[in-house]
Amino acid sequence: MSVLPQREPPLPASPTAPRFESWAHLVFRRFIHHRIAVVAALVLLVIMLAAILAPWVSPYQLGQPDLSAMLAPPSLHHPMGTDDLGIDLFTEVLFGGRVSLTIGVFSALVAVLVGGAIGSVSGYYGGIVDALLMRVTDVGLSVPLLFVVLLLSLLIGPTPVSIITIIGLTSWMYPARIVRSQFLTLKKRDFVEAARAVGMRSARIIVREIFPNAMAPLIVNATLLVGQAIILESVMSFLGAGLTPPNISWGYLLNQAQSFTTSAPWLAIFPGLMIFLVVLAVNLVGDGLRDALDPTSIRRTR
Amino acid sequence: MRDKWWKSLLGPLTAAGLLLAVAAPAVGPAGQAAAASGSGTVVDGLYEEPGNLNPILGPDMTYSQIVDTAIFRNLFMITPQGVMEPDLATVVPTVQNGGISKNGLAYTFHIKQNANWTNGQPVSCQDVYETWKVVTNPAVLAVTRLGWDDVTNVKTISPKVCEVDLKQPFPAILIDDFSGNLPGIIPYSVFNGMTAQEINTAAFNHDPTVTDGPYTFQSWTPGASITVVANPNWYGPKPKEGTIVFKIIPDENSLLANAQAHQINTYYFAPIEQAKQLKAIPGAHVFFTPMAAWESADINFRNPTLRDRNVRVALEMAINRQAILKSIWLGYGVLSAADQPPIIWANNPKLKPYSYDPAESKILLNNAGWKMGSDGYRHKGGKTLQLVYATTSGNPWREATERLVQYWFKQIGVKMIIHDYPANVYFGTVLPSGKGWDLGEFEWTEGYDPAASEEQLYESNGAQNYGKYSNLAVDKLLKEQDTMLVQSSRQTVLRQEQAILHQDLPALWYYTPDEIDATIDLTGYQPDPWYVETWNCYDWQLTQ
Amino acid sequence: MGVFIVRRLAQAVPVIFLISLLLFFMMHAMPGGPLAMYVHQPGITKAMLEQIRIDYGLNHGVWTQYVDWLDKAVRGDFGYSYVYAQPAVTMMLARLPATLELMLSSFLITVVFSFLLGVYSAVRQYSLGDYAITVVSYFGFSMPTFWLGLMVLILFSVQLHWFPAGGISTAGAAFSLGDRLWHLVLPMLVLAFYTLASESRYVRSSMLDVIRQDYIRTARAKGLSERRVIWRHALRNALLPVVTVMVMDAAYLFGGALITETIFSWPGMGRLFIQAILQSDYPVLMAIVSFLSVVIVLANILADVLYGLLDPRIQYS
């Protein structure tokens, strides 16, 4: 019995403008039906809005200490309590969200773009190109991540932009490998052969034909990467090479909270909860997108 | 039909569950076999693994000294009260008792008759000789050569009596070489005839089988722990417990958790934010000890803005140091007027710390030509008043201080950028290079004699004068006191120097924090600001 | 296949060489440096620092140092640790068993549970169980190891006294297997928790891909038991993309082990590595990095070989 997964190309082979519109519409419609994903998307939207509007919605000024209210538990005045300097934690969490979300989303984007490009070229062309690019990927994978991250952060300084660059450029190896393995399988499919037969250029085949079909696992990985980047940034704080105020992030807050786990647990709970919520929501949205992009998925209704 | 498939999961799941269940109850609760005195195991939490256990070998690590002091001894020691007492020796030499020659060039040491190495050899003058030879061998990575280079000879008068001859009078030799700085002398029987290379890599450095302290070395599990057991033949008091395990726990929060779980009995240098949590542990005692150290922020004089004294004073007065001490340090410390802390004899008690007065700061900055702009910061000649503040990362209380300073500076229109570095980068590259910082906060710990610190930190070409501070009057005073033999004259001079430093602000003076140590279920521990914490480990006793 | 393996191994040599070169230069570019330890030593002079530089061989150019290092390294001599004055290889090997114990047990747990949970989630997509697994695994995924480790310590060790607060065995006690396992549980679970989330997601998504395929429907239609369909037919095909990820994750596990070993005072290589970075202990750093890169490169080759064994469509010519 053949174990070859026989899958027809799911989407129009060469989406032209109107067809693309209807495709997007279709994806959107499928996504909307994914109730949990919609809820997650809404949660994400609210958190993002709150972060963007932080300067206007936060009850206090960022970094304004109140030494008479140090380590105050959550109350009406301070909905998430205060930190060891009496700074309102809610304000810090709002501002921290800006930094953490930016780092998470953009690092993942950089990683997926770089990894996607390398993986596509490697998988599509094969041969010497593949061997070379994959050895470069091997080098990337074999260099201990924390060491590189620490070194780069010390060399170029921990600003949000440098951290996005560092994390993005040290996380592209997984996406590259995933996309490559998709390409290895997909490039032998009929629709690719067909595209080649009509004389389509390689670049166009890669971008238009194969890549959309290789998207699903990449999206799952990208959503994981968003979370990973947010966490990696906090580990940098732990190792002493993270962001410094006023560029506080959720990871920074979590790292600070370590010293007060038994005396002021709220310092650890709220930033931790936010990271958890965002990671969960991003990934649920990712699942929803993945299903929406993949027409073979059949919605099961309970 | 589809309901049943998951049952196939049950098999492996149960197996995994069983594995865990079997693993869990196999052993009783953690802690020490707390039995009658003499047989218990004290667990000592060490934040860092010692590099080696050879007392004369570098690198200089406090945690090496802590273990060394349990198994090695030197001729003298300094008590918590700051008094020098004999240890391996029988008496502290003075000019009066004839132990120091009138010209200050010859010291005579008498070693205790019952002081023996664990291999049965007596501790003798040969060992002092060998220690001098090894330390001064330029190819040996000695922990310090301070004072040793001035020794011209170590003469054996009799096996237990020796004479140390000096090139020039050096009163600090007893402190620098025969107590405090060096945890112990090394055995002649082991090192005699070894080349420098052999000494640097000797098996002895990690397996010191020949020792002369209250405990003897038993084993070292790399990365995990070092075990020492009571030495029944030691010349001092009989150790109260049988074993000390130095358990390496390289994370402060894990150290706290270990203390809370009663799995360690001592915890040194706890950060202040853990003080309350440590106090709350039943059976815990938290020690706050005034230190011969101070916290300050070095000024980088390469920055022309900071060469203006008005600006330095404005910065000092804008920081509410009293509030830092009260709120972050819970009052455990003393505010500084200059560097030397009150327990050091060079401290000038007449100097008063600068007051917290942001209004005055604003006036001073205005006078210095820094005018407030519409952006909330001050400007002069198109330049914004902006300073980079650097310190070591990973210290919550330093990070808290920085955030406060950042806020207070903002109140007087000074923009402050925080840039922290891991300790070895900060001290190894950032501070010495003078690049990437305008204000550099750190703590300086000094030995019993303060003059060395002053010369290193504030003399124009001092090795740790990171900010390139230069004041010829300070240089002159430091040179003067160097040749003085009477301490009271040195005190007068150093107090004058302190007055200049107070006025000049080569650093923003902060405070001297207390050292915080905790013991859990242990008595007999006594912190000593001049020595490492294991100095009286023979007195340690478990309470349960 | 044999030819393929030989060729990949041959390719691995320049890769490992390149990694060592890259890291050697990065290491030397790192601010701080080995002399930082000595800067605050009492009475240190410039001459003494220079002597130490010469002793460490740091007075030559970086290229010279690298050639010198490589020359010795290929003969198995990785030099002496700056901090411990012991052979770097000896130090690394002394800490290897502890790391292997932690990593292998975590890896095993991760593989077993990620398959169980992933398959369950996929087969019962959108069920309550699926959501519960999703939420719990994302919790593990979203909590930084340093933080989760500390929380676990406080809960299970400080509050409940169920497990020791770190270490590999009871201080001062004789060796016992039960004691070792008892110390292993918390760090192993914390380390596994993190990778478990991502891997069970991969298994889930890979399974979802497969069970929608026609041949699975065919198998079902043929009246094969659901259990057989899932575990024999579907899983085998779902394995393909997962294997690559899992083998690569073994390397990732080392990254997690760095932090886990620190929090749980686990005397492993990961902690030695962090310490070597923070103290600029070049010989130890290079010994560990070289060892790791060999392991990771081999793991990648293994992943490719497994990939080939599982997917007959891929030909290694």
Coordinates of N, CA and C in Angstrom, one line a residue, chain A residues 18-163:
Chain A
P18 N -8.2 39.0 -8.6 CA -9.5 38.7 -8.1 C -9.6 37.4 -7.4
R19 N -8.9 36.4 -7.9 CA -8.9 35.1 -7.2 C -8.3 35.2 -5.9
F20 N -7.2 36.1 -5.8 CA -6.6 36.2 -4.5 C -7.6 36.8 -3.5
E21 N -8.3 37.7 -3.9 CA -9.3 38.4 -3.0 C -10.3 37.3 -2.5
S22 N -10.7 36.5 -3.4 CA -11.7 35.5 -3.0 C -11.0 34.5 -2.1
W23 N -9.7 34.2 -2.3 CA -9.0 33.3 -1.5 C -8.9 33.9 -0.1
A24 N -8.5 35.1 0.0 CA -8.4 35.8 1.3 C -9.7 35.8 2.0
H25 N -10.7 36.0 1.3 CA -12.1 36.0 1.8 C -12.4 34.6 2.4
L26 N -12.0 33.6 1.6 CA -12.3 32.2 2.0 C -11.5 31.9 3.3
V27 N -10.3 32.3 3.3 CA -9.5 32.1 4.5 C -10.1 32.8 5.7
F28 N -10.5 34.0 5.5 CA -11.1 34.8 6.6 C -12.4 34.1 7.1
R29 N -13.2 33.6 6.1 CA -14.4 33.0 6.5 C -14.2 31.7 7.3
R30 N -13.2 31.0 6.9 CA -12.9 29.8 7.6 C -12.4 30.1 9.0
F31 N -11.6 31.1 9.1 CA -11.0 31.6 10.4 C -12.1 32.0 11.4
I32 N -13.0 32.7 10.8 CA -14.1 33.2 11.7 C -14.9 32.1 12.3
H33 N -15.0 31.0 11.6 CA -15.7 29.8 12.1 C -15.0 29.1 13.3
H34 N -13.7 29.4 13.4 CA -12.9 28.8 14.4 C -13.0 29.7 15.6
R35 N -14.0 29.3 16.5 CA -14.5 30.2 17.5 C -13.3 30.5 18.5
I36 N -12.6 29.5 18.9 CA -11.6 29.7 19.9 C -10.5 30.7 19.3
A37 N -10.2 30.5 18.1 CA -9.2 31.3 17.5 C -9.6 32.8 17.4
V38 N -10.9 33.0 17.2 CA -11.5 34.3 17.1 C -11.4 35.0 18.5
V39 N -11.7 34.2 19.5 CA -11.6 34.7 20.9 C -10.2 35.1 21.2
A40 N -9.3 34.2 20.8 CA -7.8 34.5 21.0 C -7.4 35.7 20.3
A41 N -7.9 35.9 19.1 CA -7.5 37.0 18.3 C -8.0 38.3 19.0
L42 N -9.2 38.2 19.5 CA -9.8 39.4 20.2 C -8.9 39.7 21.4
V43 N -8.6 38.7 22.2 CA -7.8 38.9 23.4 C -6.4 39.6 23.0
L44 N -5.8 39.1 22.0 CA -4.6 39.6 21.5 C -4.7 41.1 21.1
L45 N -5.8 41.3 20.4 CA -6.1 42.7 20.0 C -6.2 43.6 21.1
V46 N -7.0 43.2 22.2 CA -7.1 44.0 23.4 C -5.8 44.3 24.0
I47 N -5.0 43.3 24.2 CA -3.6 43.4 24.8 C -2.8 44.4 23.9
M48 N -2.8 44.2 22.6 CA -2.0 45.0 21.8 C -2.5 46.5 21.9
L49 N -3.8 46.7 21.8 CA -4.3 48.1 21.9 C -3.9 48.7 23.2
A50 N -4.0 47.9 24.3 CA -3.7 48.5 25.6 C -2.2 48.8 25.6
A51 N -1.4 48.0 25.0 CA 0.1 48.3 25.0 C 0.4 49.6 24.1
I52 N -0.3 49.6 23.0 CA -0.1 50.8 22.1 C -0.5 52.1 22.8
L53 N -1.7 52.0 23.5 CA -2.2 53.2 24.1 C -1.7 53.4 25.5
A54 N -0.7 52.6 25.9 CA -0.1 52.7 27.3 C 0.0 54.1 27.8
P55 N 0.6 55.0 27.1 CA 0.8 56.3 27.7 C -0.5 57.0 28.0
W56 N -1.6 56.7 27.3 CA -2.8 57.3 27.6 C -3.7 56.6 28.6
V57 N -3.6 55.3 28.7 CA -4.5 54.5 29.6 C -3.8 54.2 30.9
S58 N -2.5 54.3 31.0 CA -1.9 53.9 32.3 C -2.2 54.9 33.4
P59 N -2.5 54.4 34.6 CA -2.9 55.4 35.6 C -1.8 56.2 36.2
Y60 N -0.6 55.8 36.0 CA 0.6 56.5 36.6 C 1.6 56.8 35.5
Q61 N 2.6 57.6 35.9 CA 3.7 57.9 35.0 C 4.6 56.7 35.1
L62 N 5.2 56.3 34.0 CA 6.2 55.2 34.1 C 7.4 55.6 34.9
G63 N 7.8 54.7 35.8 CA 9.0 55.0 36.5 C 8.9 56.0 37.6
Q64 N 7.7 56.3 38.0 CA 7.5 57.2 39.1 C 7.5 56.5 40.4
P65 N 8.5 56.6 41.2 CA 8.6 55.8 42.4 C 7.7 56.4 43.5
D66 N 7.3 55.6 44.5 CA 6.6 56.1 45.6 C 7.1 55.2 46.8
L67 N 8.1 55.8 47.5 CA 8.8 55.0 48.5 C 7.9 54.7 49.7
S68 N 6.7 55.4 49.8 CA 5.8 55.1 50.9 C 4.9 54.0 50.5
A69 N 4.9 53.5 49.3 CA 4.0 52.4 48.9 C 4.8 51.3 48.2
M70 N 5.9 50.9 48.8 CA 6.8 49.9 48.2 C 6.1 48.5 48.5
L71 N 6.2 47.7 47.4 CA 5.7 46.3 47.5 C 4.2 46.3 48.0
A72 N 3.4 47.2 47.6 CA 2.0 47.2 48.0 C 1.2 46.1 47.2
P73 N 0.4 45.3 47.9 CA -0.4 44.3 47.2 C -1.5 45.0 46.3
P74 N -2.0 44.2 45.4 CA -3.1 44.8 44.5 C -4.2 45.5 45.3
S75 N -4.6 46.6 44.8 CA -5.7 47.4 45.5 C -6.4 48.2 44.5
L76 N -7.3 49.0 44.9 CA -8.0 49.9 44.0 C -7.1 50.9 43.4
H77 N -6.1 51.4 44.2 CA -5.2 52.4 43.7 C -4.2 51.8 42.7
H78 N -3.8 50.6 43.1 CA -2.8 49.9 42.2 C -3.4 48.5 41.9
P79 N -4.1 48.4 40.8 CA -4.8 47.1 40.4 C -3.9 45.9 40.4
M80 N -2.6 46.1 40.1 CA -1.7 44.9 40.1 C -0.7 45.1 41.2
G81 N -0.9 46.0 42.1 CA 0.1 46.2 43.2 C 1.2 47.1 42.7
T82 N 2.3 47.2 43.6 CA 3.4 48.0 43.2 C 4.7 47.2 43.4
D83 N 5.8 47.6 42.8 CA 7.1 46.9 42.8 C 7.9 47.4 44.0
D84 N 9.2 47.0 44.0 CA 10.0 47.3 45.2 C 10.4 48.8 45.3
L85 N 9.9 49.6 44.3 CA 10.2 51.0 44.4 C 8.8 51.8 44.6
G86 N 7.8 51.0 44.7 CA 6.5 51.6 44.8 C 5.9 52.1 43.4
I87 N 6.6 51.6 42.3 CA 6.1 52.0 41.0 C 4.9 51.1 40.7
D88 N 3.8 51.7 40.1 CA 2.6 51.0 39.8 C 2.9 49.9 38.8
L89 N 2.5 48.6 39.2 CA 2.9 47.5 38.4 C 2.0 47.5 37.1
F90 N 0.8 47.9 37.2 CA -0.1 47.9 36.1 C 0.5 48.8 35.0
T91 N 1.0 50.0 35.4 CA 1.6 50.9 34.4 C 2.8 50.2 33.8
E92 N 3.6 49.5 34.6 CA 4.8 48.8 34.1 C 4.4 47.7 33.1
V93 N 3.3 47.0 33.4 CA 2.9 45.9 32.6 C 2.4 46.4 31.2
L94 N 1.7 47.5 31.3 CA 1.2 48.1 30.0 C 2.4 48.5 29.1
F95 N 3.4 49.2 29.7 CA 4.5 49.7 29.0 C 5.4 48.5 28.6
G96 N 5.5 47.5 29.5 CA 6.3 46.3 29.2 C 5.7 45.6 28.0
G97 N 4.4 45.6 27.9 CA 3.7 45.0 26.7 C 4.2 45.5 25.4
R98 N 4.4 46.8 25.3 CA 4.8 47.4 24.1 C 6.1 46.8 23.7
V99 N 7.1 46.7 24.6 CA 8.4 46.2 24.3 C 8.3 44.7 24.0
S100 N 7.7 44.0 24.9 CA 7.7 42.5 24.7 C 7.0 42.1 23.4
L101 N 5.8 42.7 23.1 CA 5.1 42.4 21.9 C 5.9 42.8 20.7
T102 N 6.5 43.9 20.7 CA 7.3 44.3 19.6 C 8.4 43.3 19.3
I103 N 9.1 43.0 20.4 CA 10.2 42.0 20.3 C 9.7 40.7 19.8
G104 N 8.6 40.2 20.4 CA 8.1 38.9 20.0 C 7.8 38.9 18.5
V105 N 6.9 39.8 18.1 CA 6.4 39.8 16.7 C 7.5 40.0 15.7
F106 N 8.3 41.0 15.9 CA 9.3 41.4 14.9 C 10.5 40.3 14.8
S107 N 10.9 39.8 16.0 CA 11.9 38.8 15.9 C 11.4 37.6 15.1
A108 N 10.2 37.2 15.4 CA 9.6 36.0 14.7 C 9.6 36.3 13.2
L109 N 9.2 37.5 12.9 CA 9.1 37.9 11.5 C 10.5 37.8 10.8
V110 N 11.5 38.4 11.5 CA 12.8 38.3 10.9 C 13.3 36.9 10.7
A111 N 13.0 36.1 11.7 CA 13.4 34.7 11.7 C 12.7 33.9 10.6
V112 N 11.4 34.2 10.4 CA 10.7 33.4 9.4 C 11.1 33.9 8.0
L113 N 11.3 35.2 7.8 CA 11.7 35.7 6.5 C 13.1 35.1 6.1
V114 N 14.0 35.2 7.0 CA 15.4 34.7 6.7 C 15.3 33.2 6.5
G115 N 14.7 32.5 7.5 CA 14.6 31.1 7.4 C 13.9 30.6 6.2
G116 N 12.7 31.3 5.9 CA 11.9 30.9 4.8 C 12.7 31.0 3.5
A117 N 13.4 32.1 3.3 CA 14.2 32.3 2.1 C 15.3 31.3 2.0
I118 N 16.0 31.0 3.0 CA 17.1 30.0 3.0 C 16.5 28.6 2.7
G119 N 15.5 28.3 3.4 CA 14.9 27.0 3.3 C 14.3 26.8 1.9
S120 N 13.6 27.8 1.4 CA 13.0 27.6 0.0 C 14.1 27.4 -1.0
V121 N 15.1 28.2 -1.0 CA 16.2 28.1 -2.0 C 16.9 26.7 -1.9
S122 N 17.2 26.4 -0.6 CA 17.9 25.1 -0.4 C 17.0 23.9 -0.8
G123 N 15.8 23.9 -0.5 CA 14.9 22.8 -0.8 C 14.6 22.7 -2.3
Y124 N 14.4 23.9 -2.9 CA 14.0 23.9 -4.3 C 15.2 23.5 -5.2
Y125 N 16.3 24.1 -5.0 CA 17.5 23.8 -5.9 C 18.2 22.5 -5.6
G126 N 18.2 22.2 -4.3 CA 18.9 21.0 -4.0 C 20.4 21.0 -4.3
G127 N 21.0 19.9 -4.4 CA 22.4 19.8 -4.8 C 23.4 20.6 -4.0
I128 N 24.3 21.2 -4.7 CA 25.4 21.9 -4.0 C 24.9 23.1 -3.2
V129 N 23.9 23.8 -3.8 CA 23.3 24.9 -3.1 C 22.7 24.5 -1.7
D130 N 21.9 23.4 -1.8 CA 21.3 22.8 -0.6 C 22.4 22.4 0.4
A131 N 23.4 21.7 -0.1 CA 24.4 21.2 0.8 C 25.1 22.4 1.5
L132 N 25.4 23.4 0.8 CA 26.1 24.6 1.4 C 25.2 25.3 2.4
L133 N 24.0 25.6 1.9 CA 23.1 26.3 2.8 C 22.8 25.5 4.1
M134 N 22.6 24.2 3.9 CA 22.3 23.4 5.1 C 23.5 23.3 6.1
R135 N 24.7 23.4 5.5 CA 25.9 23.4 6.4 C 25.9 24.7 7.2
V136 N 25.6 25.8 6.5 CA 25.5 27.0 7.2 C 24.5 27.0 8.3
T137 N 23.4 26.3 8.0 CA 22.3 26.2 9.0 C 22.9 25.3 10.1
D138 N 23.6 24.3 9.8 CA 24.2 23.4 10.8 C 25.1 24.3 11.8
V139 N 25.9 25.1 11.1 CA 26.8 26.0 12.0 C 25.9 26.8 12.9
G140 N 24.8 27.4 12.3 CA 23.9 28.2 13.1 C 23.3 27.4 14.3
L141 N 22.9 26.2 14.0 CA 22.3 25.4 15.0 C 23.3 24.9 16.0
S142 N 24.5 24.8 15.7 CA 25.5 24.2 16.6 C 26.2 25.2 17.5
V143 N 26.0 26.5 17.1 CA 26.6 27.5 18.0 C 25.6 27.7 19.1
P144 N 26.1 27.6 20.3 CA 25.2 27.7 21.5 C 24.5 29.1 21.5
L145 N 23.2 29.0 21.4 CA 22.4 30.2 21.3 C 22.6 31.2 22.3
L146 N 22.7 30.8 23.6 CA 22.8 31.8 24.7 C 24.1 32.5 24.6
F147 N 25.1 31.8 24.2 CA 26.5 32.4 24.1 C 26.4 33.5 23.1
V148 N 25.9 33.2 21.9 CA 25.8 34.2 20.8 C 25.0 35.4 21.2
V149 N 23.8 35.1 21.8 CA 22.9 36.2 22.2 C 23.6 37.1 23.2
L150 N 24.2 36.4 24.2 CA 24.9 37.2 25.3 C 26.0 38.1 24.7
L151 N 26.8 37.5 23.8 CA 27.9 38.2 23.2 C 27.4 39.4 22.4
L152 N 26.5 39.1 21.5 CA 26.0 40.2 20.7 C 25.4 41.3 21.5
S153 N 24.6 40.9 22.5 CA 24.0 42.0 23.4 C 25.1 42.8 24.1
L154 N 26.2 42.2 24.5 CA 27.3 42.9 25.1 C 28.0 43.8 24.1
L155 N 28.1 43.3 22.9 CA 28.8 44.1 21.9 C 28.0 45.3 21.3
I156 N 26.7 45.1 21.1 CA 25.9 46.2 20.5 C 25.0 46.8 21.4
G157 N 24.9 46.3 22.6 CA 24.0 47.0 23.6 C 22.6 46.5 23.5
P158 N 21.9 46.4 24.7 CA 20.6 45.9 24.7 C 19.5 47.0 24.5
T159 N 19.2 47.2 23.2 CA 18.0 48.1 23.0 C 17.0 47.2 22.3
P160 N 15.7 47.6 22.3 CA 14.7 46.7 21.6 C 15.1 46.4 20.2
V161 N 15.6 47.3 19.4 CA 16.0 47.0 18.0 C 17.1 46.0 18.0
S162 N 18.1 46.2 18.8 CA 19.2 45.2 18.7 C 18.8 43.8 19.2
I163 N 17.9 43.8 20.2 CA 17.4 42.5 20.6 C 16.6 41.8 19.6

